[in-house]
Short mmCIF file of C-alpha atoms in Angstrom, two decimals:
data_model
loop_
_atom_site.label_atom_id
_atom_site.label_comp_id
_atom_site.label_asym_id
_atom_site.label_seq_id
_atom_site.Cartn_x
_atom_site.Cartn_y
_atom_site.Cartn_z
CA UNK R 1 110.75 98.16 99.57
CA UNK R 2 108.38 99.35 96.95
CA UNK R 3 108.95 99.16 93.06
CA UNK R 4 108.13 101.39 90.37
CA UNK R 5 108.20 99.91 86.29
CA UNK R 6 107.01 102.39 83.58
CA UNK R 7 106.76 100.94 80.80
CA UNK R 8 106.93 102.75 77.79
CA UNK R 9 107.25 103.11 73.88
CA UNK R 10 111.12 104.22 74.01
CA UNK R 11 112.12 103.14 77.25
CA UNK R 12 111.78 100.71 80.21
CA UNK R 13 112.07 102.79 83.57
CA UNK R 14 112.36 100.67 86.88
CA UNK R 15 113.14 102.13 90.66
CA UNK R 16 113.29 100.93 93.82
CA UNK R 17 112.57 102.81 96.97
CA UNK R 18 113.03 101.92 100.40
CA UNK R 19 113.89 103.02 104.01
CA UNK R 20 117.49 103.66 104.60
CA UNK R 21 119.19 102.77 107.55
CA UNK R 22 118.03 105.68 109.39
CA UNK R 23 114.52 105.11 108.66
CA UNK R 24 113.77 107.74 106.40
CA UNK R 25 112.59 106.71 102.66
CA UNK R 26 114.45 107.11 99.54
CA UNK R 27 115.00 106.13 95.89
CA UNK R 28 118.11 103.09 96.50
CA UNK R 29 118.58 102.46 93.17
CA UNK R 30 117.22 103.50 89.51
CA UNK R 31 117.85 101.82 85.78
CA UNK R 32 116.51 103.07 82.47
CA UNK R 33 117.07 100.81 79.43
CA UNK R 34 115.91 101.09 75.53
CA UNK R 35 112.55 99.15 75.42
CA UNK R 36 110.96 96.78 72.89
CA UNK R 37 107.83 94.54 72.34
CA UNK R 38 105.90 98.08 72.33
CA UNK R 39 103.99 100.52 69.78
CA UNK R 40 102.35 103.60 70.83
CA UNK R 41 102.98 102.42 74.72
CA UNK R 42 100.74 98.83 73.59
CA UNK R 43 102.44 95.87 73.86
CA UNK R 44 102.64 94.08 70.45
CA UNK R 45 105.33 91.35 71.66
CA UNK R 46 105.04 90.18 74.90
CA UNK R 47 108.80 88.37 74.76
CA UNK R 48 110.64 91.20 72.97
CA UNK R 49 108.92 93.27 76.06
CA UNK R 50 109.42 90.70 78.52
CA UNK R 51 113.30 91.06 77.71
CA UNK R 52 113.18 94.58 78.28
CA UNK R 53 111.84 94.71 81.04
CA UNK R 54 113.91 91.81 82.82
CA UNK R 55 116.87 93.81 81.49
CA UNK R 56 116.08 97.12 83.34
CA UNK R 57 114.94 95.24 86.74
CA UNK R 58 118.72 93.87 86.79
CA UNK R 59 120.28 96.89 86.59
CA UNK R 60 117.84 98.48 88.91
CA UNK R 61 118.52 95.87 91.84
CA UNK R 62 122.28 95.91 91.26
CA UNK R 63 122.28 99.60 91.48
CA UNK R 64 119.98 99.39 94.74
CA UNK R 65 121.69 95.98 95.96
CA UNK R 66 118.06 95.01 96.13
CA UNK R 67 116.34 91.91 94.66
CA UNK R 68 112.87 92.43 93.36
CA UNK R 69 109.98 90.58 94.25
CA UNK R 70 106.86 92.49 92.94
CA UNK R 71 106.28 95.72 91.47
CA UNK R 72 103.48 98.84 90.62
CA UNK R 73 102.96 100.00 86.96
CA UNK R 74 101.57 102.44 84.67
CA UNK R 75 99.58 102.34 81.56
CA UNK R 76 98.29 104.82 79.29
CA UNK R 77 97.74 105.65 75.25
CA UNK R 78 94.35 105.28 73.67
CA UNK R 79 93.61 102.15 74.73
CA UNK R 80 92.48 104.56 78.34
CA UNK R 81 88.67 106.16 77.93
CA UNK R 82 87.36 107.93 80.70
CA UNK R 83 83.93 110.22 81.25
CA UNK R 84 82.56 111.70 84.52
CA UNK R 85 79.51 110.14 85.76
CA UNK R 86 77.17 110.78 88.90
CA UNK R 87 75.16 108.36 91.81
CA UNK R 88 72.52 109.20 94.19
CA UNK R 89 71.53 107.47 97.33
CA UNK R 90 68.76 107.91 99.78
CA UNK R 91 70.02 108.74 102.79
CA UNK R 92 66.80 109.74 105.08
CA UNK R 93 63.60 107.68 103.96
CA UNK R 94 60.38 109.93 103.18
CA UNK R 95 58.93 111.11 106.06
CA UNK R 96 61.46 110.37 108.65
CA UNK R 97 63.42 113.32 110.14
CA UNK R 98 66.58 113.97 108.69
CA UNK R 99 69.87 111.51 109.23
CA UNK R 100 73.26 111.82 109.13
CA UNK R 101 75.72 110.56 106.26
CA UNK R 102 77.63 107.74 106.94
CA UNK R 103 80.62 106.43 105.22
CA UNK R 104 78.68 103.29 104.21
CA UNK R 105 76.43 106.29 102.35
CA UNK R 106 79.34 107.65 100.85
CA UNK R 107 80.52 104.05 99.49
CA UNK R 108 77.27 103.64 98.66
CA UNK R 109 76.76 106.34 96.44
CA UNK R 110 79.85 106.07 94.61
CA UNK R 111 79.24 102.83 93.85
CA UNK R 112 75.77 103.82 92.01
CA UNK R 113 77.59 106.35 90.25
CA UNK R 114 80.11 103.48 89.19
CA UNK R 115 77.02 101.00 88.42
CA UNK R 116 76.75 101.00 84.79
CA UNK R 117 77.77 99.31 81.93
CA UNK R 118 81.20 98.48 80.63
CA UNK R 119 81.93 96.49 77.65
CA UNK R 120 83.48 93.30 78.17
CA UNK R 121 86.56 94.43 76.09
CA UNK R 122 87.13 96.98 78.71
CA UNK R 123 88.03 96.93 82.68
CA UNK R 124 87.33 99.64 85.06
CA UNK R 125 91.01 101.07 86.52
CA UNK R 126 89.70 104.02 88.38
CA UNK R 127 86.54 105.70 89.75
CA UNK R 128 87.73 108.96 91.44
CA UNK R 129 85.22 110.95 93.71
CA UNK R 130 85.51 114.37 92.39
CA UNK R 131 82.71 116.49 94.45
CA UNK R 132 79.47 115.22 96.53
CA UNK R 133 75.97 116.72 96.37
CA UNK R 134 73.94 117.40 99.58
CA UNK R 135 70.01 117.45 98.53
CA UNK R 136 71.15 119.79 96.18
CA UNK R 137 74.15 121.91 97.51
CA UNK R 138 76.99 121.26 95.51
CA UNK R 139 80.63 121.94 95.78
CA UNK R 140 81.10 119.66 99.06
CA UNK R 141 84.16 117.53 99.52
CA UNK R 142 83.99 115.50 102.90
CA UNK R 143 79.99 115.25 103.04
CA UNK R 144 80.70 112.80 106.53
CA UNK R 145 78.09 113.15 109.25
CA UNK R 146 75.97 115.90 107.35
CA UNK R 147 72.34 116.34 107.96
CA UNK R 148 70.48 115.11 104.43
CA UNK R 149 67.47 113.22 102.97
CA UNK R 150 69.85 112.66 99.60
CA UNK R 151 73.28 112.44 98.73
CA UNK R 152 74.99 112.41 95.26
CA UNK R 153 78.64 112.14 94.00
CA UNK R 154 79.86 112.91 90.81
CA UNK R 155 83.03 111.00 90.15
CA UNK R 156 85.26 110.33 86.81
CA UNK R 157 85.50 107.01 85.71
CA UNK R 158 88.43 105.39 83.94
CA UNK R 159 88.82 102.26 81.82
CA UNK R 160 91.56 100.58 79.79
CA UNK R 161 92.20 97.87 77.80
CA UNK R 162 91.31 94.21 78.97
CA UNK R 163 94.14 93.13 76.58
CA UNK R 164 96.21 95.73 77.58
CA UNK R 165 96.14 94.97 81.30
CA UNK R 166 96.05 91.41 80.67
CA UNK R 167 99.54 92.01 78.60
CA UNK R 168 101.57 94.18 80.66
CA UNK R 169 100.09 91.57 83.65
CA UNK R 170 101.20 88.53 81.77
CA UNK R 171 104.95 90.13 81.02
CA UNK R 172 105.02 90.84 84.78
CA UNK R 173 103.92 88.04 86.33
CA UNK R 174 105.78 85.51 83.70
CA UNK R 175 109.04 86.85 84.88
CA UNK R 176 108.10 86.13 88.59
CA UNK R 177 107.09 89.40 89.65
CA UNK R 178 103.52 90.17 91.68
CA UNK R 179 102.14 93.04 90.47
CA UNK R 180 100.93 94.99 93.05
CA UNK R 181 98.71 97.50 91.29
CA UNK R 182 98.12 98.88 87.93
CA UNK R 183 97.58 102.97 87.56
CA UNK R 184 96.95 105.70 85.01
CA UNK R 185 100.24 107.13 83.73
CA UNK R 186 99.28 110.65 83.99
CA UNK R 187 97.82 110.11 87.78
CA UNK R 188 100.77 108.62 88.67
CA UNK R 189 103.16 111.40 86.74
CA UNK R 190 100.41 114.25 88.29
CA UNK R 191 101.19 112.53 92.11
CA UNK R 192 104.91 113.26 91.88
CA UNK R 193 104.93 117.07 90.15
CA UNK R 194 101.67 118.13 90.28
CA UNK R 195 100.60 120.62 94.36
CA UNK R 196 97.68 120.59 95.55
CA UNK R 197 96.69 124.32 94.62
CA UNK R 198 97.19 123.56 91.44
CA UNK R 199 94.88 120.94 90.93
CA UNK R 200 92.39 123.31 92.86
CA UNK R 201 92.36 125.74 90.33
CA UNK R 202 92.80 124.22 87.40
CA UNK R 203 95.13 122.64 85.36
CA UNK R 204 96.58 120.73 82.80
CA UNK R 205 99.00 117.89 82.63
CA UNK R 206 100.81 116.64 79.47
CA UNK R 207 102.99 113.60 79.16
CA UNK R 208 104.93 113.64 76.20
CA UNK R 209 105.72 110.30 75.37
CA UNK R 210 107.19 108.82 72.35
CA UNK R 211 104.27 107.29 70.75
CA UNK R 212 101.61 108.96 73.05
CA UNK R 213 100.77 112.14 74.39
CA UNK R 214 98.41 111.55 77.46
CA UNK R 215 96.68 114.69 79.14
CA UNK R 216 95.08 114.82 82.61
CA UNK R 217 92.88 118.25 83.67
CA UNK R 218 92.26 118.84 87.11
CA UNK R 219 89.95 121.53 88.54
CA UNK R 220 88.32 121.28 92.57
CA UNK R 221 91.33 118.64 93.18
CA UNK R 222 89.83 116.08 91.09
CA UNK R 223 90.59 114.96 87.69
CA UNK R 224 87.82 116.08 85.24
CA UNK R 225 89.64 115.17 81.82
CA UNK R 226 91.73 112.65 80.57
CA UNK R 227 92.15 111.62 77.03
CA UNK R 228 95.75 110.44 74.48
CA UNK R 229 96.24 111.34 71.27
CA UNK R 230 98.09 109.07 69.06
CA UNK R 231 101.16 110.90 67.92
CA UNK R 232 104.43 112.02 69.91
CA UNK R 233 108.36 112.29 69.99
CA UNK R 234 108.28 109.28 67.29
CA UNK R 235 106.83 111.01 64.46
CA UNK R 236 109.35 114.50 65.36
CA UNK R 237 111.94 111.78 64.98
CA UNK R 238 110.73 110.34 61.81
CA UNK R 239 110.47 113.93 60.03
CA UNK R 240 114.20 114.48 61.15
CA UNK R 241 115.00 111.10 59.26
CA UNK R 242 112.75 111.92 56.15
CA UNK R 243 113.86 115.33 55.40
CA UNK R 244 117.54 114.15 56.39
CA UNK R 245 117.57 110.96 54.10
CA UNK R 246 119.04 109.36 57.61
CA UNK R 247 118.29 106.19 59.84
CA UNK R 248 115.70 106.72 62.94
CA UNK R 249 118.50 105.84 65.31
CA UNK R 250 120.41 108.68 63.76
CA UNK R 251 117.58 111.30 63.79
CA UNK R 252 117.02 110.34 67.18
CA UNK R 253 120.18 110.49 68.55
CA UNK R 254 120.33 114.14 66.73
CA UNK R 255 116.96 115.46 68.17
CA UNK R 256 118.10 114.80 71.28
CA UNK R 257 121.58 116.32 71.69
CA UNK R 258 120.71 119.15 69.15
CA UNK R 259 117.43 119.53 68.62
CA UNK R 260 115.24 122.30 70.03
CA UNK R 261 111.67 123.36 69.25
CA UNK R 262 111.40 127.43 69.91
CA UNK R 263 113.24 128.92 67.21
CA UNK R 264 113.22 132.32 68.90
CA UNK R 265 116.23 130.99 71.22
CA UNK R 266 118.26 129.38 68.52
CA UNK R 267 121.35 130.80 67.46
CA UNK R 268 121.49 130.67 63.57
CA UNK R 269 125.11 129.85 63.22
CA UNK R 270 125.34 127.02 65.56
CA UNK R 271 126.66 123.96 63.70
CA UNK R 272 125.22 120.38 63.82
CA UNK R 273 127.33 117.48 62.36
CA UNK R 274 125.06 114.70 61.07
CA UNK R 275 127.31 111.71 61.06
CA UNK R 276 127.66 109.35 58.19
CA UNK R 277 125.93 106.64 57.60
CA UNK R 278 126.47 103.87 55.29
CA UNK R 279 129.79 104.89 53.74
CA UNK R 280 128.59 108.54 53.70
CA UNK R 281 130.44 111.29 54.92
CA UNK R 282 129.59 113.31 57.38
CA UNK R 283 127.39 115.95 56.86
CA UNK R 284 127.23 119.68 58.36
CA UNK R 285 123.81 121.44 59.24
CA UNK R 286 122.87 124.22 61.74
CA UNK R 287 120.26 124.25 64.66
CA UNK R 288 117.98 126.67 63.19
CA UNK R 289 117.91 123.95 59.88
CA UNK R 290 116.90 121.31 62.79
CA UNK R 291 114.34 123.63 64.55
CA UNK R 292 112.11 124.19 60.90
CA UNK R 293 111.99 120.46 61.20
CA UNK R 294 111.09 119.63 64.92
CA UNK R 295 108.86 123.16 65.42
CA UNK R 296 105.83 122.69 63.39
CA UNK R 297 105.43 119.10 64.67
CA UNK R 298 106.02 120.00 68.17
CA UNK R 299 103.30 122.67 67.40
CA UNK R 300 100.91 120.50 66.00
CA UNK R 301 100.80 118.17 68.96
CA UNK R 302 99.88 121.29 71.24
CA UNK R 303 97.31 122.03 68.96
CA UNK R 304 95.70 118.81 69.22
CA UNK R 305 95.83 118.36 72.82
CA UNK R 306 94.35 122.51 72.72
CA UNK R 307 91.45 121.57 70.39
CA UNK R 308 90.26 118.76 72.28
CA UNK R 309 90.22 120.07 76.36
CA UNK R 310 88.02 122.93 73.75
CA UNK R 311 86.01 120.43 73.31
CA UNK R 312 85.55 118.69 76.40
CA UNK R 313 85.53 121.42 79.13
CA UNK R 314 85.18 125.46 79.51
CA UNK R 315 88.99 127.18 79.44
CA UNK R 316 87.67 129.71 81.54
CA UNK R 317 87.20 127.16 84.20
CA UNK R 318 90.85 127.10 84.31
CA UNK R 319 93.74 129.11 85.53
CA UNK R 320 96.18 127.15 86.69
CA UNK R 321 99.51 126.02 84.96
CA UNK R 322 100.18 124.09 82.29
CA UNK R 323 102.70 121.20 83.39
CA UNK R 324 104.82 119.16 81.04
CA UNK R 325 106.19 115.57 81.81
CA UNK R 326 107.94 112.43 79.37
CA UNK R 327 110.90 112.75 77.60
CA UNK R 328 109.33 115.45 74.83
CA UNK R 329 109.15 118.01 77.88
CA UNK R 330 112.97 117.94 77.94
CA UNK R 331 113.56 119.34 74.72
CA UNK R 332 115.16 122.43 74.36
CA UNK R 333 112.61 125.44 73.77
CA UNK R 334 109.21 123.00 74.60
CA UNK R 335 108.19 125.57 77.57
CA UNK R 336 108.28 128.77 75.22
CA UNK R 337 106.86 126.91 72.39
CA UNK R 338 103.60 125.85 75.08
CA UNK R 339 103.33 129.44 76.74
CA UNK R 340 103.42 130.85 72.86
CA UNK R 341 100.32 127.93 71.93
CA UNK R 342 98.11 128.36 74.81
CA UNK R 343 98.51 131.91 75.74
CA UNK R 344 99.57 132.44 78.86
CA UNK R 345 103.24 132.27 80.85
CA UNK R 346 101.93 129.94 83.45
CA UNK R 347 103.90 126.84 81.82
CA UNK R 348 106.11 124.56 83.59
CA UNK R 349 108.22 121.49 83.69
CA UNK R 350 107.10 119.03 85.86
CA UNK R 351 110.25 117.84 88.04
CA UNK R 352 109.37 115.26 90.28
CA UNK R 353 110.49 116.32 94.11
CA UNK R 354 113.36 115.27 96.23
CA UNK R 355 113.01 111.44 97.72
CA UNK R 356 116.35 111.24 98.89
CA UNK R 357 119.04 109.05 97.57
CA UNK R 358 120.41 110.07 93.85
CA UNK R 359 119.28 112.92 92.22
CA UNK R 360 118.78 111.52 88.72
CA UNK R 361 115.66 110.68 88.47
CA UNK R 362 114.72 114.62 88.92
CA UNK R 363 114.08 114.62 85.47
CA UNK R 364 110.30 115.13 83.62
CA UNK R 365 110.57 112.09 82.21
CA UNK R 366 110.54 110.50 85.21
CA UNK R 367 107.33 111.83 86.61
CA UNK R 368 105.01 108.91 85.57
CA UNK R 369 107.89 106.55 87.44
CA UNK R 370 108.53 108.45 90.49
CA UNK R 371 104.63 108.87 91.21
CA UNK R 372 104.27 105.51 91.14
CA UNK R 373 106.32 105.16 93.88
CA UNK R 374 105.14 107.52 96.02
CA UNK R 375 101.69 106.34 95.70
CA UNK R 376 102.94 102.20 96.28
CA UNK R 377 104.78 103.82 99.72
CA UNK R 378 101.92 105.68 100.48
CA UNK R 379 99.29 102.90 100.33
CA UNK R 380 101.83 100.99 101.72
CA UNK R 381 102.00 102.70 104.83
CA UNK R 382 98.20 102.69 105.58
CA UNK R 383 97.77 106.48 103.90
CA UNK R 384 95.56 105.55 100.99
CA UNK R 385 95.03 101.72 101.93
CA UNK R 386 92.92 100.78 98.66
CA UNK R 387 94.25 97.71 97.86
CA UNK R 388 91.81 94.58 97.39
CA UNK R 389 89.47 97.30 98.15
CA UNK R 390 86.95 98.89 95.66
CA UNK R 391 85.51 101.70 97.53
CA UNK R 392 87.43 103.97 99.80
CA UNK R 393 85.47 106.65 101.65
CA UNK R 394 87.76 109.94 101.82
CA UNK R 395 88.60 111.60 105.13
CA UNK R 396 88.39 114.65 106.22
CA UNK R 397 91.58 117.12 104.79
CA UNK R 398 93.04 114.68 102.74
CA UNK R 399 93.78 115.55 99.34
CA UNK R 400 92.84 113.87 95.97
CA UNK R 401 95.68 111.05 95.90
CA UNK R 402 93.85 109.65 99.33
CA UNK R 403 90.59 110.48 98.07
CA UNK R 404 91.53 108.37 94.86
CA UNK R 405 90.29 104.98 94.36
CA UNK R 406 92.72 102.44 92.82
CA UNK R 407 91.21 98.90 91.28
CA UNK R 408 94.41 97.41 92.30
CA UNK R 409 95.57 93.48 91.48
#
C-alpha cells in the first residue's frame, strides 16, 4: 500500500493505492476534503491543518477499507528556490592513460556540483542530474564506462523551507503517520501527466493552485526551471466577491459552477442566479457579466508566469506543450485563454493516466496527488530506490523520474 496527501491552500487530497487481488496496482480508495491551517499552500496553523488532514485520511481509508500507516507528500509556493548548478571530477590523473567512468565518478561529481552553500533557513529537497560533460562534449546522458580524463554534470538544485518541511512533518507525524518522503509539487504533478517526449523537447508545466501558481520547464528530460508566483484561484475568487458585494464562499461556489475565463465561447444570454445572502434576494446576472470579472485575472497570472520563464531561459529553446494542472486548469475556457497568451495551439490539460480502480481522480487537479503515488510505488518496487539515499547514479535508458534524486525522510 502506498499513500499519497497533497496538501493544499483549498483542499486536502489523500489516496491510497495498492495491489488488488489479482496483483495488478490500482487507486483503492480516494477522499478530498475543504482544508484549513493553510495560506498560499504554507501552513500558518498546524492544528486547524492537522484537523484537515486527519479528516480526509478517514474518508480515504473507509473508501479503500484500508488503514493508513505512513504517507508521501508534496510541497510547493514560494517558500521552493531552485537554480542549476555544475561539478567536475577528475576521473584519469595527469599523465596516466585514460580510465573509464564509474558510477562512484558519477556520484561523485554530482555531489561537487551539490557542494555549496545553503542557508541554514533552507534544506536541500532535490538535486536532479540534468546532462553530464565528457572533457568537454556535452549533451551526454548515461556517461557510464566512457573513456575520459574529466567528467562534469550540470544538475538543478532545489530547496524549500526548513519551517515549511518541519511543519507539514510535524502535522504528519503528530497524527501517527511516517512520512515516507517529501517532493516538489510540480515534479510530482509532471510524473503523472507529463511523456517523456515532451520533457525532451521542451516544455512547460503550470499548477494552478488556489493561493499559488507553481511552474516547472523541462527541456533534454530534465527540469531546467522552477519558480511560484504568489497569486492564484483565490484572488479570481475575491474579485467575484468585490465587484459582486457577496461572501467568498458565495463567489466561490459561483466561479466554479458558472464561471469561465475565454469570453470568445460564452454565450451572452446565459443566465447566472447569484443567491441571496443575508436576507437579500436573489440576484440575476449572465456568464459573459462573470467572464469580464474572472478573464483579466486569469490573464494576468499567464502573464506573470510568461514574463518570468522570459527571464530565466531562451523560448526558442522550447517547443513543446504547455500543460495545465490544479483546480484553476478546470475552468471553463483556461486552454483557449493559454493558447491565445503564449501563442501557439500546443496547450493541454494535464489528466493524470489510468491506475485502475475509480476513475475520479482523472481530473487536473489531481496531478500533483496521483504523481505522488506513482513515484512512492515506483521507489517502492526497487525502480527508483532513493530512499535514505542521497546520490543515485542513473542507468542506462531510464528516464528522468529514475534519474531523479529524492532527499527523502
Amino acid at each position: 500500500m502506498v499513500v499519497g496527501l497533497d496538501i493544499g491552500t483549498s483542499f486536502i487530497r489523500v489516496a491510497i493505492g495498492a495491489e488488488n487481488d489479482d496483483g495488478v496496482f490500482e487507486i483503492a480508495g480516494i477522499a478530498r476534503q475543504k482544508s484549513a491551517g493553510l495560506r498560499n499552500g504554507v501552513i500558518v496553523n498546524i492544528e486547524d491543518a492537522m484537523n484537515a488532514i486527519r479528516e480526509t485520511v478517514a474518508v480515504a481509508e473507509q473508501n479503500a477499507g484500508m488503514e493508513v500507516s505512513s504517507c508521501f507528500t508534496a510541497i510547493g509556493g514560494t517558500q521552493i528556490e531552485s537554480f542549476n548548478q555544475r561539478g567536475t571530477v577528475a576521473v584519469t590523473p595527469p599523465g596516466k592513460a585514460l580510465r573509464a567512468i564509474t558510477h562512484q565518478n558519477i556520484e561523485q561529481v554530482i555531489a561537487n556540483a551539490n557542494a555549496i552553500f545553503i542557508p541554514l533557513d533552507r534544506e536541500m529537497l532535490h538535486v536532479i542530474a540534468q546532462n553530464y560533460i565528457v572533457d568537454g562534449v556535452g549533451g551526454i546522458r548515461q556517461p557510464l564506462n566512457m573513456q575520459a580524463a574529466r567528467l562534469e554534470a550540470e544538475v538543478h538544485i532545489i530547496t524549500a523551507s526548513r519551517t515549511t518541511i518541519q511543519n507539514v512533518r510535524s502535522c504528519v507525524t503528530r497524527l501517527g503517520y511516517a512520512l515516507d518522503g517529501v517532493m516538489l509539487k510540480t515534479l510530482a504533478a509532471a510524473q503523472a501527466v507529463m511523456h517523456e517526449d515532451e520533457m525532451e523537447v521542451g516544455s512547460i508545466l503550470i499548477d494552478l493552485g488556489a493561493g499559488t501558481t507553481d511552474v516547472l520547464v523541462f527541456l533534454h528530460g530534465a527540469p531546467i526551471c522552477s519558480f511560484s508566483i504568489p497569486v492564484g484561484g483565490n484572488l479570481v475568487t475575491n474579485d467575484i466577491s468585490i465587484v459582486k458585494g457577496i461572501p467568498t464562499s458565495v463567489a466561490e461556489k459561483l466561479k466554479v459552477e458558472s464561471g469561465c475565463c475565454w469570453m470568445p465561447s460564452v454565450s451572452e444570454d446565459r443566465e447566472v442566479i447569484i443567491g441571496g445572502v443575508g436576507g437579500r434576494a436573489p440576484e440575476q446576472t449572465t456568464q459573459s457579466a462573470l467572464c469580464e470579472i474572472i478573464q483579466p485575472r486569469v490573464e494576468e497570472i499567464f502573464k506573470m508566469v510568461a514574463r518570468i520563464v522570459a527571464q530565466k531561459i531562451n523560448y526558442t529553446q522550447l517547443s513543446g506543450n504547455i500543460i495545465l494542472t490544479g483546480g484553476g486548469a478546470e475552468m471553463a475556457g483556461i486552454v483557449e485563454l493559454a493558447e491565445d497568451l503564449f501563442g501557439q495551439d500546443m496547450v493541454r490539460l494535464g489528466t493524470p493516466e489510468h491506475l485502475g480502480g475509480t476513475d475520479d481522480y482523472r481530473r487536473p487537479e489531481y496531478a500533483t496527488l496521483i504523481g505522488l503515488i506513482m513515484a512512492q510505488k515506483d521507489a517502492a518496487r526497487g525502480k527508483g530506490s532513493a530512499k535514505n539515499k542521497k546520490i543515485q547514479s542513473p542507468e542506462k535508458g531510464e528516464n528522468f523520474f529514475k534519474r531523479l534524486i529524492h532527499s527523502f525522510f
